[in-house]
mmCIF file of C-alpha atoms in Angstrom:
data_model
loop_
_atom_site.group_PDB
_atom_site.id
_atom_site.type_symbol
_atom_site.label_atom_id
_atom_site.label_comp_id
_atom_site.label_asym_id
_atom_site.label_seq_id
_atom_site.Cartn_x
_atom_site.Cartn_y
_atom_site.Cartn_z
ATOM 1 C CA MET A 30 62.996 -138.820 29.849
ATOM 2 C CA ALA A 31 66.649 -138.645 30.879
ATOM 3 C CA LYS A 32 67.141 -135.659 28.645
ATOM 4 C CA ASN A 33 64.130 -133.815 30.166
ATOM 5 C CA GLU A 34 65.316 -134.569 33.692
ATOM 6 C CA LYS A 35 68.769 -133.257 32.828
ATOM 7 C CA ASN A 36 67.263 -130.034 31.397
ATOM 8 C CA ARG A 37 65.143 -129.631 34.530
ATOM 9 C CA LYS A 38 68.222 -129.999 36.767
ATOM 10 C CA ASN A 39 70.092 -127.437 34.662
ATOM 11 C CA SER A 40 67.177 -124.987 34.967
ATOM 12 C CA THR A 41 67.015 -125.552 38.724
ATOM 13 C CA GLY A 42 70.751 -124.977 39.082
ATOM 14 C CA LEU A 43 70.579 -121.814 36.967
ATOM 15 C CA ALA A 44 67.708 -120.482 39.042
ATOM 16 C CA PHE A 45 69.579 -121.259 42.254
ATOM 17 C CA ALA A 46 72.663 -119.472 40.929
ATOM 18 C CA CYS A 47 70.531 -116.435 40.047
ATOM 19 C CA TRP A 48 69.083 -116.383 43.579
ATOM 20 C CA ILE A 49 72.568 -116.532 45.088
ATOM 21 C CA LEU A 50 73.781 -113.775 42.740
ATOM 22 C CA GLY A 51 70.769 -111.590 43.621
ATOM 23 C CA PHE A 52 71.334 -112.210 47.336
ATOM 24 C CA LEU A 53 74.994 -111.208 47.013
ATOM 25 C CA ILE A 54 74.030 -108.023 45.143
ATOM 26 C CA LEU A 55 71.496 -107.109 47.841
ATOM 27 C CA LEU A 56 74.066 -107.857 50.546
ATOM 28 C CA ILE A 57 76.660 -105.612 48.865
ATOM 29 C CA VAL A 58 74.110 -102.823 48.421
ATOM 30 C CA PHE A 59 73.096 -103.197 52.080
ATOM 31 C CA LEU A 60 76.702 -102.995 53.287
ATOM 32 C CA VAL A 61 77.413 -99.932 51.121
ATOM 33 C CA LYS A 62 74.164 -98.141 51.972
ATOM 34 C CA GLN A 63 73.890 -99.402 55.564
ATOM 35 C CA ASP A 64 74.024 -95.942 57.155
ATOM 36 C CA ASP A 65 71.463 -94.555 54.720
ATOM 37 C CA ILE A 66 69.117 -97.515 55.294
ATOM 38 C CA TYR A 67 69.369 -97.194 59.089
ATOM 39 C CA SER A 68 68.872 -93.424 58.871
ATOM 40 C CA ASN A 69 65.765 -93.798 56.673
ATOM 41 C CA LEU A 70 64.319 -96.498 58.967
ATOM 42 C CA LYS A 71 64.893 -94.236 61.976
ATOM 43 C CA THR A 72 63.562 -91.011 60.460
ATOM 44 C CA THR A 73 60.495 -92.655 58.870
ATOM 45 C CA ARG A 74 59.777 -94.775 62.014
ATOM 46 C CA PHE A 75 59.195 -97.811 59.774
ATOM 47 C CA PHE A 76 59.355 -100.438 62.529
ATOM 48 C CA GLU A 77 57.298 -98.351 64.947
ATOM 49 C CA ARG A 78 54.457 -97.960 62.440
ATOM 50 C CA LEU A 79 54.589 -101.624 61.306
ATOM 51 C CA PHE A 80 55.375 -103.494 64.534
ATOM 52 C CA GLY A 81 54.690 -100.887 67.248
ATOM 53 C CA SER A 82 58.328 -100.488 68.403
ATOM 54 C CA THR A 83 61.735 -99.667 66.916
ATOM 55 C CA PRO A 84 64.695 -102.055 67.434
ATOM 56 C CA GLU A 85 67.411 -100.798 69.766
ATOM 57 C CA PHE A 86 70.176 -100.796 67.148
ATOM 58 C CA ILE A 87 68.009 -98.521 64.929
ATOM 59 C CA GLN A 88 67.325 -96.104 67.799
ATOM 60 C CA LYS A 89 71.028 -95.850 68.699
ATOM 61 C CA HIS A 90 72.029 -95.168 65.117
ATOM 62 C CA GLU A 91 73.195 -91.582 64.585
ATOM 63 C CA VAL A 92 71.903 -89.821 61.487
ATOM 64 C CA LYS A 93 74.817 -88.164 59.725
ATOM 65 C CA GLU A 94 74.235 -84.960 57.811
ATOM 66 C CA LYS A 95 75.673 -84.830 54.349
ATOM 67 C CA LYS A 96 77.994 -81.945 53.707
ATOM 68 C CA VAL A 97 77.912 -80.500 50.253
ATOM 69 C CA PRO A 98 81.280 -79.072 49.237
ATOM 70 C CA GLU A 99 81.402 -75.421 48.405
ATOM 71 C CA ILE A 100 81.549 -74.589 44.718
ATOM 72 C CA GLU A 101 84.207 -72.227 43.635
ATOM 73 C CA THR A 102 84.034 -70.913 40.126
ATOM 74 C CA VAL A 103 86.813 -68.991 38.531
ATOM 75 C CA ILE A 104 86.131 -67.226 35.263
ATOM 76 C CA GLU A 105 88.926 -65.363 33.592
ATOM 77 C CA LEU A 106 87.971 -62.713 31.093
ATOM 78 C CA LYS A 107 90.143 -60.556 28.920
ATOM 79 C CA THR A 108 89.281 -57.022 27.946
ATOM 80 C CA GLU A 109 90.804 -54.946 25.195
ATOM 81 C CA ARG A 110 91.456 -51.361 26.032
ATOM 82 C CA LYS A 111 92.035 -48.568 23.554
ATOM 83 C CA GLN A 112 95.183 -46.619 24.264
ATOM 84 C CA ASN A 113 96.515 -43.373 22.887
ATOM 85 C CA SER A 114 98.192 -43.254 19.499
ATOM 86 C CA GLN A 115 101.624 -42.947 21.176
ATOM 87 C CA GLU A 116 101.140 -46.264 23.052
ATOM 88 C CA ASN A 117 101.028 -49.699 21.547
ATOM 89 C CA LEU A 118 97.724 -51.483 21.393
ATOM 90 C CA GLY A 119 97.565 -54.188 24.031
ATOM 91 C CA THR A 120 95.154 -56.497 25.617
ATOM 92 C CA ALA A 121 94.485 -56.295 29.348
ATOM 93 C CA VAL A 122 93.324 -59.347 31.102
ATOM 94 C CA LEU A 123 90.604 -58.707 33.573
ATOM 95 C CA PRO A 124 90.135 -61.688 35.879
ATOM 96 C CA LEU A 125 86.884 -62.083 37.579
ATOM 97 C CA VAL A 126 86.895 -64.314 40.585
ATOM 98 C CA GLU A 127 83.649 -64.921 42.259
ATOM 99 C CA LYS A 128 82.932 -67.373 44.992
ATOM 100 C CA ILE A 129 79.509 -68.807 45.368
ATOM 101 C CA ASP A 130 78.634 -69.587 48.949
ATOM 102 C CA GLU A 131 75.017 -70.520 49.223
ATOM 103 C CA ASN A 132 73.029 -72.207 51.987
ATOM 104 C CA LYS A 133 72.470 -75.931 52.287
ATOM 105 C CA SER A 134 69.300 -76.124 50.191
ATOM 106 C CA ALA A 135 70.828 -74.130 47.335
ATOM 107 C CA ASN A 136 73.959 -76.299 47.367
ATOM 108 C CA GLU A 137 71.881 -79.476 47.190
ATOM 109 C CA SER A 138 69.954 -78.188 44.163
ATOM 110 C CA VAL A 139 73.214 -77.144 42.457
ATOM 111 C CA SER A 140 74.714 -80.567 43.249
ATOM 112 C CA GLU A 141 71.760 -82.363 41.652
ATOM 113 C CA GLN A 142 71.959 -80.146 38.592
ATOM 114 C CA LYS A 143 75.690 -80.850 38.369
ATOM 115 C CA LYS A 144 75.067 -84.588 38.398
ATOM 116 C CA GLU A 145 72.511 -84.388 35.586
ATOM 117 C CA ASN A 146 74.572 -82.162 33.319
ATOM 118 C CA SER A 147 78.091 -83.069 34.488
ATOM 119 C CA GLY A 148 79.392 -83.956 31.032
ATOM 120 C CA ALA A 149 78.167 -80.792 29.346
ATOM 121 C CA GLU A 150 79.198 -78.540 32.286
ATOM 122 C CA ILE A 151 82.756 -79.915 32.472
ATOM 123 C CA LYS A 152 83.331 -79.564 28.748
ATOM 124 C CA LYS A 153 81.907 -76.051 28.716
ATOM 125 C CA THR A 154 83.973 -74.959 31.743
ATOM 126 C CA GLU A 155 87.180 -76.375 30.248
ATOM 127 C CA LYS A 156 86.456 -74.608 27.010
ATOM 128 C CA THR A 157 85.910 -71.334 28.872
ATOM 129 C CA GLU A 158 89.184 -71.679 30.769
ATOM 130 C CA GLU A 159 91.207 -72.526 27.646
ATOM 131 C CA LYS A 160 89.664 -69.785 25.511
ATOM 132 C CA PRO A 161 88.634 -66.840 27.683
ATOM 133 C CA GLN A 162 86.197 -64.410 26.149
ATOM 134 C CA VAL A 163 87.648 -61.165 24.814
ATOM 135 C CA VAL A 164 85.474 -58.078 25.058
ATOM 136 C CA LYS A 165 86.085 -54.482 24.157
ATOM 137 C CA ASN A 166 84.292 -52.588 26.908
ATOM 138 C CA GLU A 167 82.801 -52.976 30.366
ATOM 139 C CA GLU A 168 79.267 -53.468 29.012
ATOM 140 C CA LYS A 169 80.304 -56.654 27.194
ATOM 141 C CA ILE A 170 82.070 -57.929 30.339
ATOM 142 C CA GLU A 171 78.908 -57.507 32.418
ATOM 143 C CA LYS A 172 76.776 -59.142 29.711
ATOM 144 C CA SER A 173 79.156 -62.121 29.492
ATOM 145 C CA ALA A 174 79.121 -62.568 33.265
ATOM 146 C CA GLU A 175 75.316 -62.473 33.348
ATOM 147 C CA THR A 176 74.909 -65.023 30.506
ATOM 148 C CA SER A 177 77.569 -67.456 31.782
ATOM 149 C CA PRO A 178 76.382 -70.999 32.645
ATOM 150 C CA VAL A 179 77.036 -70.423 36.348
ATOM 151 C CA ASN A 180 75.193 -67.638 38.116
ATOM 152 C CA ILE A 181 78.147 -65.676 39.521
ATOM 153 C CA LYS A 182 76.458 -62.887 41.380
ATOM 154 C CA LYS A 183 72.888 -61.734 41.562
ATOM 155 C CA GLU A 184 72.228 -58.039 41.272
ATOM 156 C CA GLU A 185 71.124 -56.686 44.620
ATOM 157 C CA LYS A 186 68.365 -54.128 44.585
ATOM 158 C CA PRO A 187 68.815 -51.148 46.920
ATOM 159 C CA LYS A 188 66.667 -51.335 50.000
ATOM 160 C CA VAL A 189 63.875 -48.797 50.016
ATOM 161 C CA PRO A 190 63.464 -47.239 53.478
ATOM 162 C CA GLU A 191 60.109 -47.863 55.041
ATOM 163 C CA LYS A 192 57.796 -44.890 55.036
ATOM 164 C CA LYS A 193 56.898 -43.716 58.518
ATOM 165 C CA THR A 194 53.237 -42.971 59.012
ATOM 166 C CA ILE A 195 52.753 -39.524 60.571
ATOM 167 C CA THR A 196 49.457 -38.650 62.228
ATOM 168 C CA VAL A 197 48.616 -34.950 62.201
ATOM 169 C CA THR A 198 45.925 -33.381 64.366
ATOM 170 C CA ASN A 199 44.544 -29.840 64.412
ATOM 171 C CA GLN A 200 45.224 -28.212 67.787
ATOM 172 C CA LYS A 201 43.524 -25.052 69.073
ATOM 173 C CA ILE A 202 45.744 -22.181 70.229
ATOM 174 C CA TYR A 203 44.497 -18.878 71.712
ATOM 175 C CA PHE A 204 45.875 -15.428 70.907
ATOM 176 C CA VAL A 205 44.394 -11.934 71.376
ATOM 177 C CA TYR A 206 43.236 -9.188 69.044
ATOM 178 C CA ILE A 207 43.524 -5.507 69.942
ATOM 179 C CA GLY A 208 40.740 -3.411 68.414
ATOM 180 C CA GLU A 209 40.975 0.163 67.211
ATOM 181 C CA ASP A 210 39.446 1.326 70.489
ATOM 182 C CA GLY A 211 42.103 -0.617 72.454
ATOM 183 C CA THR A 212 39.827 -3.394 73.641
ATOM 184 C CA LEU A 213 41.218 -6.923 73.850
ATOM 185 C CA SER A 214 39.370 -9.916 72.429
ATOM 186 C CA ARG A 215 40.196 -13.596 72.435
ATOM 187 C CA LYS A 216 41.030 -15.253 69.084
ATOM 188 C CA MET A 217 41.316 -18.991 68.508
ATOM 189 C CA ILE A 218 43.412 -20.424 65.679
ATOM 190 C CA THR A 219 44.058 -24.035 64.624
ATOM 191 C CA ARG A 220 47.502 -25.441 63.880
ATOM 192 C CA PRO A 221 48.336 -28.840 62.291
ATOM 193 C CA VAL A 222 50.489 -30.651 64.859
ATOM 194 C CA GLU A 223 52.167 -34.053 64.600
ATOM 195 C CA LYS A 224 50.693 -36.442 67.153
ATOM 196 C CA ASN A 225 53.063 -37.165 70.052
ATOM 197 C CA ASP A 226 53.159 -38.318 73.670
ATOM 198 C CA SER A 227 53.207 -34.781 75.175
ATOM 199 C CA PRO A 228 50.497 -32.760 73.412
ATOM 200 C CA LEU A 229 50.060 -30.292 76.296
ATOM 201 C CA VAL A 230 53.764 -29.359 76.261
ATOM 202 C CA THR A 231 53.697 -29.103 72.473
ATOM 203 C CA ASN A 232 50.716 -26.722 72.477
ATOM 204 C CA MET A 233 52.244 -24.573 75.237
ATOM 205 C CA ASN A 234 55.485 -24.195 73.260
ATOM 206 C CA ILE A 235 53.516 -23.245 70.129
ATOM 207 C CA LEU A 236 51.661 -20.624 72.180
ATOM 208 C CA LEU A 237 54.887 -19.220 73.654
ATOM 209 C CA ALA A 238 56.395 -18.972 70.127
ATOM 210 C CA GLY A 239 53.607 -16.536 69.184
ATOM 211 C CA PRO A 240 51.558 -16.151 65.984
ATOM 212 C CA ASN A 241 53.060 -16.890 62.577
ATOM 213 C CA ALA A 242 53.288 -14.392 59.712
ATOM 214 C CA GLN A 243 49.803 -15.142 58.371
ATOM 215 C CA GLU A 244 48.220 -14.800 61.816
ATOM 216 C CA SER A 245 50.139 -11.614 62.532
ATOM 217 C CA GLY A 246 48.793 -10.204 59.267
ATOM 218 C CA ARG A 247 45.299 -10.629 60.648
ATOM 219 C CA GLY A 248 46.226 -8.603 63.726
ATOM 220 C CA TYR A 249 46.559 -11.527 66.137
ATOM 221 C CA ARG A 250 49.059 -11.077 68.987
ATOM 222 C CA SER A 251 50.337 -12.828 72.087
ATOM 223 C CA LEU A 252 50.684 -10.819 75.318
ATOM 224 C CA ILE A 253 52.755 -13.462 77.094
ATOM 225 C CA PRO A 254 56.061 -11.759 78.082
ATOM 226 C CA GLU A 255 58.914 -12.311 75.648
ATOM 227 C CA GLY A 256 61.496 -14.807 76.908
ATOM 228 C CA THR A 257 58.931 -16.879 78.830
ATOM 229 C CA ARG A 258 59.768 -20.598 78.822
ATOM 230 C CA LEU A 259 57.836 -23.619 80.041
ATOM 231 C CA LEU A 260 60.039 -25.504 82.537
ATOM 232 C CA SER A 261 57.714 -28.435 83.289
ATOM 233 C CA ALA A 262 54.115 -29.592 82.943
ATOM 234 C CA SER A 263 51.981 -32.265 84.583
ATOM 235 C CA VAL A 264 48.281 -33.068 84.986
ATOM 236 C CA ARG A 265 46.686 -34.448 88.162
ATOM 237 C CA ASP A 266 42.978 -34.760 88.914
ATOM 238 C CA GLY A 267 42.009 -32.402 86.096
ATOM 239 C CA VAL A 268 44.526 -29.707 87.116
ATOM 240 C CA ALA A 269 47.438 -28.828 84.834
ATOM 241 C CA TYR A 270 50.499 -27.729 86.819
ATOM 242 C CA LEU A 271 52.467 -25.436 84.499
ATOM 243 C CA ASN A 272 55.870 -24.234 85.688
ATOM 244 C CA PHE A 273 57.302 -21.124 83.947
ATOM 245 C CA ASN A 274 60.575 -19.215 84.334
ATOM 246 C CA GLU A 275 60.770 -15.826 86.091
ATOM 247 C CA GLN A 276 60.211 -13.869 82.834
ATOM 248 C CA PHE A 277 56.537 -14.855 83.148
ATOM 249 C CA GLU A 278 56.168 -12.300 86.002
ATOM 250 C CA PHE A 279 57.037 -9.182 83.980
ATOM 251 C CA ASN A 280 54.411 -7.858 81.544
ATOM 252 C CA THR A 281 55.018 -4.432 80.026
ATOM 253 C CA VAL A 282 51.379 -3.927 78.973
ATOM 254 C CA GLY A 283 50.110 -3.749 82.541
ATOM 255 C CA MET A 284 46.916 -5.146 84.072
ATOM 256 C CA ASP A 285 45.334 -6.043 80.721
ATOM 257 C CA GLY A 286 48.552 -7.797 79.689
ATOM 258 C CA TYR A 287 48.591 -9.979 82.822
ATOM 259 C CA GLN A 288 44.943 -10.903 82.327
ATOM 260 C CA ALA A 289 45.535 -11.710 78.641
ATOM 261 C CA GLN A 290 48.596 -13.903 79.235
ATOM 262 C CA LEU A 291 46.782 -15.966 81.898
ATOM 263 C CA MET A 292 43.699 -16.258 79.686
ATOM 264 C CA GLN A 293 45.713 -17.456 76.679
ATOM 265 C CA ILE A 294 47.357 -20.236 78.683
ATOM 266 C CA VAL A 295 44.196 -21.368 80.502
ATOM 267 C CA TYR A 296 42.071 -21.538 77.321
ATOM 268 C CA THR A 297 44.804 -23.360 75.368
ATOM 269 C CA ALA A 298 45.400 -25.904 78.151
ATOM 270 C CA THR A 299 41.710 -26.605 78.818
ATOM 271 C CA GLU A 300 41.152 -27.607 75.184
ATOM 272 C CA PHE A 301 42.209 -31.073 76.406
ATOM 273 C CA GLY A 302 39.453 -33.125 77.983
ATOM 274 C CA THR A 303 41.712 -34.108 80.898
ATOM 275 C CA VAL A 304 42.344 -30.486 81.947
ATOM 276 C CA ASN A 305 39.739 -28.393 83.750
ATOM 277 C CA SER A 306 41.955 -25.723 85.292
ATOM 278 C CA VAL A 307 45.574 -24.505 85.496
ATOM 279 C CA GLN A 308 47.793 -23.995 88.533
ATOM 280 C CA PHE A 309 50.576 -21.538 87.693
ATOM 281 C CA LEU A 310 54.073 -22.025 89.143
ATOM 282 C CA ILE A 311 57.064 -19.664 88.880
ATOM 283 C CA GLU A 312 60.465 -21.403 88.981
ATOM 284 C CA GLY A 313 58.769 -24.368 90.687
ATOM 285 C CA GLN A 314 57.136 -22.205 93.411
ATOM 286 C CA LYS A 315 53.450 -21.446 93.938
ATOM 287 C CA LYS A 316 52.815 -17.724 94.303
ATOM 288 C CA GLU A 317 49.628 -15.988 95.341
ATOM 289 C CA TYR A 318 49.813 -12.938 93.069
ATOM 290 C CA LEU A 319 51.240 -12.151 89.651
ATOM 291 C CA GLY A 320 52.801 -8.771 88.904
ATOM 292 C CA SER A 321 52.897 -5.556 90.881
ATOM 293 C CA GLU A 322 49.157 -4.981 90.454
ATOM 294 C CA GLY A 323 48.429 -8.302 92.112
ATOM 295 C CA ILE A 324 46.435 -10.769 89.982
ATOM 296 C CA TRP A 325 45.499 -13.875 91.951
ATOM 297 C CA ILE A 326 47.262 -17.102 90.878
ATOM 298 C CA GLY A 327 47.362 -18.834 94.287
ATOM 299 C CA SER A 328 44.732 -21.414 93.228
ATOM 300 C CA PRO A 329 43.923 -23.162 89.923
ATOM 301 C CA LEU A 330 42.299 -20.885 87.314
ATOM 302 C CA SER A 331 39.592 -22.112 84.895
ATOM 303 C CA ARG A 332 37.831 -20.493 81.939
ATOM 304 C CA SER A 333 35.163 -19.136 84.274
ATOM 305 C CA SER A 334 37.895 -17.009 85.947
ATOM 306 C CA PHE A 335 37.954 -14.763 82.854
ATOM 307 C CA ASN A 336 34.201 -14.240 82.228
#
């Protein structure tokens, strides 16, 4: 009996000592990891989810961000260069120094990988520093740098410029055709034009430039006086106000030339749904007649003016 009681007391004392030892270990861990424990309790809202509110000392605790030190890797490589027969053979040392500066997430992943393979990495790095690799040409240097345990530099692919989408529309332009008997007839052609914010101005400039070589081969002509320029253009209430320079007033063909130049502009402008007629302006001024023979331009002209 006495022996059993003594054994029981020894067991109780041993258990009590274990409890005290465990408590001390937990207390040490708590003191060492106090900031981490408070930070986790604050970020996970442990007390708020379990008891409905968070203690004041947890709320006032500031969460400190861990800074991961930058990793600087220095790899020294030697390259052997071939010299001329008159020079002695030598070995040139080509140092490669690369600094890896990655963002926070990349540094954390590298830090974890370092912890797992610290022994192997340290030994391999020391071995590389003591016995640098010797290569004979630049191709071997690049291959060694690519296959090294630390990714020194990633090859950057050239940026491909974005392709701009161009919308092309077929615009109708009006020229004239002079028959063998001298009669004038209206001829419509289509031109592919890049879509823009000023289609009326674009079409007028194409018309003033005249027919191209293929159109001229078909006998198409423009009777708008050479040197005519469009100074401004605007559209209000279905009327296109087209302002030309003073060269627009002088047509060497005569009456038929004046009629043809007005007709070409009116038909080209009224191809747009927003234009019903054209008011001609010369150097910003409205004139009643065009040319010495007096063709009326004092009011807007429409297609019906040339029937």
